[in-house]
Coordinates of C-alpha atoms and ligand atoms in Angstrom, one line a residue:
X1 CA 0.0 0.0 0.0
X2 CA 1.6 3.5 -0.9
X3 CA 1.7 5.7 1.8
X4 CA 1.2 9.4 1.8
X5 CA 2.6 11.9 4.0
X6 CA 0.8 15.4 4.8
X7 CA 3.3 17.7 6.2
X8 CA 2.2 20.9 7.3
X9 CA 4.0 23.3 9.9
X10 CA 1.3 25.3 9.5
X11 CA -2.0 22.9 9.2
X12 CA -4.6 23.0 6.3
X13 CA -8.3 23.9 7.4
X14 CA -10.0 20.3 8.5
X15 CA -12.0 20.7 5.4
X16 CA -9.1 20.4 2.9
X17 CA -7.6 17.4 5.3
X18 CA -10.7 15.6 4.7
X19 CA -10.9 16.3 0.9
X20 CA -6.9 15.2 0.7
X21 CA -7.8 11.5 2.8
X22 CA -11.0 11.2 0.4
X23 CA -9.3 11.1 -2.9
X24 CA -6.0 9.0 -1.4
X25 CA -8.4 6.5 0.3
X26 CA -10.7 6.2 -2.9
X27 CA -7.2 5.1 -4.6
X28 CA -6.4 2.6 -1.5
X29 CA -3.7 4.9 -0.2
X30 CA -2.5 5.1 3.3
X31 CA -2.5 9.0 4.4
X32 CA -0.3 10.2 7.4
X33 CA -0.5 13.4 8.9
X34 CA 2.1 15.7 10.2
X35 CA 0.8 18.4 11.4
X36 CA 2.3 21.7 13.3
X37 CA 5.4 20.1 13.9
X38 CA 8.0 22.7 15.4
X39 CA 11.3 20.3 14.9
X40 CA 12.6 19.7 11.7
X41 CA 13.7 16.1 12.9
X42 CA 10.0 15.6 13.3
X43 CA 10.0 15.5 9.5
X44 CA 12.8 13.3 9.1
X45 CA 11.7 10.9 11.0
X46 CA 8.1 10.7 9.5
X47 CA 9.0 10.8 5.8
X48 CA 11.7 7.5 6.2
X49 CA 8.8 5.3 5.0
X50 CA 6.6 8.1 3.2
X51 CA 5.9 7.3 -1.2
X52 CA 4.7 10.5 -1.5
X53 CA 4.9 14.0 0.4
X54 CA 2.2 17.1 0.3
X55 CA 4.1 20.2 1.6
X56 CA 3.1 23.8 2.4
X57 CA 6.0 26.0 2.9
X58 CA 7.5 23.5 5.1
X59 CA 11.8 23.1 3.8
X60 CA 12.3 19.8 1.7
X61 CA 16.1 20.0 1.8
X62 CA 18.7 17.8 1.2
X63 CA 18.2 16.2 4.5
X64 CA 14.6 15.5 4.0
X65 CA 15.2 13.7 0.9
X66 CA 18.0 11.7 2.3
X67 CA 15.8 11.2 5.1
X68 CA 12.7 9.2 2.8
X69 CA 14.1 6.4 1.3
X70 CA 11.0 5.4 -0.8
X71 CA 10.2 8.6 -1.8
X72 CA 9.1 8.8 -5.2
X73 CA 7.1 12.2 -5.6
X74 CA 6.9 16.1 -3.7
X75 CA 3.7 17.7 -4.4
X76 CA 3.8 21.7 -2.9
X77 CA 0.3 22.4 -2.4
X78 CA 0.6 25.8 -3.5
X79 CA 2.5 28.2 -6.5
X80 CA 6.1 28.7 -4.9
X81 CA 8.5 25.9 -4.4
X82 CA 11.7 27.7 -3.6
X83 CA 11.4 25.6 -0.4
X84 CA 12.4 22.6 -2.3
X85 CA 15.8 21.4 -3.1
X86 CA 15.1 20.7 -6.9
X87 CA 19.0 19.2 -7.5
X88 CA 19.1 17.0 -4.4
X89 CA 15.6 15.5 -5.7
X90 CA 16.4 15.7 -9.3
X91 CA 19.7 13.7 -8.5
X92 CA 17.6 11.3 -6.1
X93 CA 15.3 10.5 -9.0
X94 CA 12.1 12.0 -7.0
X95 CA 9.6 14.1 -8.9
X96 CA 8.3 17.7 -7.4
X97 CA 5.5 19.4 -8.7
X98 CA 3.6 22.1 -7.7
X99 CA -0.5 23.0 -8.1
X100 CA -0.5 26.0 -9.8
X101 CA -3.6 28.6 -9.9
X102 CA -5.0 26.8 -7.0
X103 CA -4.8 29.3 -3.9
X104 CA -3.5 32.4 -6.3
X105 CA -7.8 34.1 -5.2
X106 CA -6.5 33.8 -1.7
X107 CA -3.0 35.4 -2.4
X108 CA -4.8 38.2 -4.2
X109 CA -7.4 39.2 -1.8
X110 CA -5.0 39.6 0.8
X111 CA -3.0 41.6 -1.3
X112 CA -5.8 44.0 -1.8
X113 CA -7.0 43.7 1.6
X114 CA -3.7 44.7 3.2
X115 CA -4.3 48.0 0.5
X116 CA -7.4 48.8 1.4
X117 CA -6.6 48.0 5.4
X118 CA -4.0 51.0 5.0
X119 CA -5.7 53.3 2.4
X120 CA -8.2 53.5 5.6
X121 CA -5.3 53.9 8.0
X122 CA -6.2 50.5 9.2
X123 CA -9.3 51.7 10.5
X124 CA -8.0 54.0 13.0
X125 CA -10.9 56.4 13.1
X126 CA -9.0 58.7 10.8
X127 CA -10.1 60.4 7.1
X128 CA -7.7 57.7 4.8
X129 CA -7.7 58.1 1.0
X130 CA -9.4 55.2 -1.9
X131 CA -7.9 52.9 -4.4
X132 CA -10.5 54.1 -6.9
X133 CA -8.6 56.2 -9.8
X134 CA -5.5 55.6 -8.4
X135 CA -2.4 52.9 -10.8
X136 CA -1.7 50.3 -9.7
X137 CA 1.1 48.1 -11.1
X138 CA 0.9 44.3 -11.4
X139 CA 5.1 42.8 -11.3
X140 CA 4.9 39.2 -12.4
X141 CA 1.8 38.5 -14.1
X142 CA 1.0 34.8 -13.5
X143 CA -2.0 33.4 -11.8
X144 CA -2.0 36.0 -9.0
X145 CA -0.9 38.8 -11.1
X146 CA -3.8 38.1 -13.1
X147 CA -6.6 37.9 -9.9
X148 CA -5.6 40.8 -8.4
X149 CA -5.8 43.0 -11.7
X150 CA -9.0 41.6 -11.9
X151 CA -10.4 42.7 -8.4
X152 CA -8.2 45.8 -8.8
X153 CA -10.4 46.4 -11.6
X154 CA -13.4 46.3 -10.2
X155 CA -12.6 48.6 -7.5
X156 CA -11.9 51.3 -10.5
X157 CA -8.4 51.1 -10.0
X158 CA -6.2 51.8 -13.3
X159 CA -3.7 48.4 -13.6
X160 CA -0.5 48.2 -15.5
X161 CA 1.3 45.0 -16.0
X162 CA 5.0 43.8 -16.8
X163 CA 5.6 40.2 -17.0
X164 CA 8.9 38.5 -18.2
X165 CA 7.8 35.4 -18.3
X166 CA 4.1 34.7 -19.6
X167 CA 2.2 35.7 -22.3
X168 CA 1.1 39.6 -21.9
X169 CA -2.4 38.0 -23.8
X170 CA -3.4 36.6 -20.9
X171 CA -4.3 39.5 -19.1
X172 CA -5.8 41.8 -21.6
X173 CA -9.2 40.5 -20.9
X174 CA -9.1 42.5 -17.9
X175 CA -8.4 45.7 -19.4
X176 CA -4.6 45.7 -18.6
X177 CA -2.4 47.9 -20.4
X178 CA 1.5 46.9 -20.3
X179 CA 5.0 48.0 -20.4
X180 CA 7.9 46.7 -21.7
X181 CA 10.3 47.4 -18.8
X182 CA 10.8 47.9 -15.3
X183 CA 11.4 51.1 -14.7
X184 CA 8.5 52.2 -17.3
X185 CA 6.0 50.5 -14.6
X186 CA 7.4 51.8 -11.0
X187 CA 7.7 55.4 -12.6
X188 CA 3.8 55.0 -13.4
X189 CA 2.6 53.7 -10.4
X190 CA 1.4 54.7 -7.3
X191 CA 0.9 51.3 -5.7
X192 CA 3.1 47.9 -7.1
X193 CA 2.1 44.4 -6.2
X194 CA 4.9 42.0 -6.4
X195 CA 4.1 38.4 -8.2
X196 CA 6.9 37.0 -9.2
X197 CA 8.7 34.2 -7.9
X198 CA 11.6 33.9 -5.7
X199 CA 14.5 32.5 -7.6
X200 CA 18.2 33.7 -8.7
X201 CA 17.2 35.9 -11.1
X202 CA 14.3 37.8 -8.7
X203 CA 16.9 38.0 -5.7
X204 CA 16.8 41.4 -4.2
X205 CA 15.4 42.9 -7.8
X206 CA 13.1 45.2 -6.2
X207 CA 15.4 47.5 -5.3
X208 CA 16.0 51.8 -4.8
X209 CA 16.6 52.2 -8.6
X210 CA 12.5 51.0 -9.2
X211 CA 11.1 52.6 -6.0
X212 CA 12.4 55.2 -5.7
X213 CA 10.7 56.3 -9.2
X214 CA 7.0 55.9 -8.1
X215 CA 4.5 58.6 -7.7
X216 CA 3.5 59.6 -4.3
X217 CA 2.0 57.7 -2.6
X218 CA 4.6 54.6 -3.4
X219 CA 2.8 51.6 -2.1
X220 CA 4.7 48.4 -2.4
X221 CA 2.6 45.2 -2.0
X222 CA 4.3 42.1 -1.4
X223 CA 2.3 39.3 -1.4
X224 CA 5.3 36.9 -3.1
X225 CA 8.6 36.3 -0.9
X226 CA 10.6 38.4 1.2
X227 CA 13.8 37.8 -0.8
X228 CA 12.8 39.2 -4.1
X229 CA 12.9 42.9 -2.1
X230 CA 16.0 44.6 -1.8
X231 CA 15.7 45.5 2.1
X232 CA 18.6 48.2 2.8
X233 CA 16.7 50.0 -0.2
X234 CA 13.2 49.7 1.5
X235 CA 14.9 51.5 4.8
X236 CA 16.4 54.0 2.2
X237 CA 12.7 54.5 0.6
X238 CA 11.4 55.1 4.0
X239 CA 13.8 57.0 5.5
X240 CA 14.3 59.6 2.1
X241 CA 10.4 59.2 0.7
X242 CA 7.8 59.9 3.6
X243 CA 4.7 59.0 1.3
X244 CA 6.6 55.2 1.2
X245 CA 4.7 52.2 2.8
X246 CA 5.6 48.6 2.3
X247 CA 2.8 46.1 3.6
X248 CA 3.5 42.6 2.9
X249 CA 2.8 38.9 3.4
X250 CA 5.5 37.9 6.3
X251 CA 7.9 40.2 8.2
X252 CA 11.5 41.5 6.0
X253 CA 14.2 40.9 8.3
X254 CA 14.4 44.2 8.8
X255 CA 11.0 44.3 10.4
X256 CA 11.9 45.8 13.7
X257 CA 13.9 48.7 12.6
X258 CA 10.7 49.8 10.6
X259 CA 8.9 49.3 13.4
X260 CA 10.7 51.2 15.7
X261 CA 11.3 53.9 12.5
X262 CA 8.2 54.0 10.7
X263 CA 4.8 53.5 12.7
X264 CA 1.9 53.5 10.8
X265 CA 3.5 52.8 7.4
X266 CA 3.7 49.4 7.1
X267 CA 2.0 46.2 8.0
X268 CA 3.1 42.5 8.4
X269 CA 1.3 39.5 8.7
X270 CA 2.9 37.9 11.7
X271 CA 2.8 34.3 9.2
X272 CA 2.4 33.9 5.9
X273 CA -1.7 34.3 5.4
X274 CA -2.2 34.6 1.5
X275 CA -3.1 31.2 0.9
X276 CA -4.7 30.4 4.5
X277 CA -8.2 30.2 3.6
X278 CA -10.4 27.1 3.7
X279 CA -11.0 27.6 0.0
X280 CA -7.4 27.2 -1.2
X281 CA -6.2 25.0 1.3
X282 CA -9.2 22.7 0.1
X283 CA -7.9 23.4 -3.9
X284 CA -4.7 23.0 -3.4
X285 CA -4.6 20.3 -1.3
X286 CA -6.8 18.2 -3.1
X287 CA -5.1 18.7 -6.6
X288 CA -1.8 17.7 -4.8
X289 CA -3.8 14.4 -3.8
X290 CA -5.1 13.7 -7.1
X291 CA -1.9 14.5 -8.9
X292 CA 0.1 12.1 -6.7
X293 CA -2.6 9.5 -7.7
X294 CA -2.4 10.1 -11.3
X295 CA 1.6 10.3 -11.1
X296 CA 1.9 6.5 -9.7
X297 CA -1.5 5.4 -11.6
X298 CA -1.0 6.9 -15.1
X299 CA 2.8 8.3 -15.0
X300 CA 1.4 12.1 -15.6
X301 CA 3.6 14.7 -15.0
X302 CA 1.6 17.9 -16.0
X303 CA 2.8 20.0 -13.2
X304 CA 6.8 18.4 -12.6
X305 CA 9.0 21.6 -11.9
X306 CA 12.1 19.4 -12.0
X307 CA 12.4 17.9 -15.7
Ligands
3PG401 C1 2.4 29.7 -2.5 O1 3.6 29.8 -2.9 O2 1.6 29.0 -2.9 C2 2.0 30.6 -1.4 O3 3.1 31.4 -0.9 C3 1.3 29.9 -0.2 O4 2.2 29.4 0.7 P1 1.6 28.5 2.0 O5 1.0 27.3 1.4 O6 2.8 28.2 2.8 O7 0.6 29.4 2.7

């Protein structure tokens, strides 16, 4: 019997948990369930006799992969596997995929939300200013990109988009104009929302150069990974550009000198929240299950990230 393990340091919503055991019990699998582990060793030890792995965030190094000596296949529930060592499993012959599109509604609405939240000046009583009329810029225009231009949208807002790696097509439905470079978007836009992936060529791109060319008020949204930002030239854009805010999905390292700097210009999610609804946990989740079960029953590798 194939076994399954569900690794989650931060759990799936019970419905998503049930969804996942449906589909792997309908195909006779075994489903085990690690789930708010704090120690990595936890992992280690749990994944030794594990076929097949379903990950959040959680870190598949080389360790981990050591670690599972059956392992044939790493499904991230979710868009962003930079917290997978592709190599180590590439060299270990184990397939990792990914489900993309499936939690990138949730990523977006929190992106928007955390605009909103301090357009209002996070509902402190005060008079705040509206997203209506004002541009916003869409970096990376993939499957969240393309959400939150849609809800940006409908809230009136003007969206510009610049995407290196998919088809500019995709978003013109929406009533997205684009640009050709980088600097053509930030010097356009009043609020950015980052989408891109966190990789070696998106390492610390965001960076003075870009922001420091918005309009006021410079609004950077960063709903992607902390690494792609540049973070002595955030505490250069708020230290030189009093109209700068930076609200994003999981603290910058530099979190407390903002803090301490900068009240009432920024805000953190304390974890990363895009994706934690029960809606996307139950989407991704369950493609993960059903892509595991169509890997080992029909050899299909739509979604491999590793060929
Ligand atoms: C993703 O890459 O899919 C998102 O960042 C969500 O990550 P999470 O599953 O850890 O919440």
């Amino acid at each position: 019997m194939r076994k399954v393990l569900v690794a989650t340091e931060k759990p799936f919503a019970k419905a998503a948990v049930e969804g996942i055991s449906a589909v792997l019990n309908e195909a006779g699998y075994e489903i085990a369930l690690l789930e708010n582990y704090k120690d990595p060793a936890d992992l280690l030890k749990a994944v030794e006799d594990a076929d097949a792995l379903i990950v959040r965030s959680d870190l598949v190094n080389k360790d981990v992969i050591g670690a599972a000596r059956k392992l044939a296949v790493v499904v991230r529930a979710g868009a962003g596997y930079d917290n997978i060592d592709l190599a180590a499993s590439t060299e270990r012959g184990v397939v990792v995929m990914n489900t993309p599109g499936q939690n990138s509604n949730a990523v977006a609405e929190l992106a928007i939300g955390m605009m909103i939240y301090m357009a209002r000046n996070q509902f402190n009583g005060t008079s705040g200013t509206e997203l209506r009329s004002k541009t916003l810029g869409i970096h990376g225009c993939g499957n969240v990109g393309m959400n939150v231009a849609r809800i940006a949208r409908g809230l009136q807002m003007k969206v510009i988009g610049f995407c290196s790696y998919v088809g500019m097509d995709r978003l013109s439905f929406a009533g997205v104009k684009f640009v050709d470079t980088l600097e053509d978007l930030y010097s356009k836009c009043q609020y950015i929302s980052l989408s891109i992936p966190a990789n070696k060529e998106t390492a610390r791109l965001v960076n003075f150069d870009f922001l420091s060319r918005m309009p006021a008020p410079a609004v950077l949204v960063n709903a992607a990974r902390k690494e792609v930002v540049d973070e002595s030239s955030l505490l250069r854009m708020f230290a030189e550009r009093p109209d700068f805010m930076y609200l994003a999905d999981i603290p910058p390292d530099c979190a407390g000198e903002i803090a301490e700097n900068y009240p009432g210009r920024y805000f953190f999610t304390p974890k990363k929240m895009g994706a934690q609804t029960s809606e996307a946990n139950i989407n991704a989740g369950i493609a993960a299950a059903r892509q595991i079960v169509a890997y080992f029953e029909k050899g299909e590798t739509k979604y491999q990230v590793n060929k």
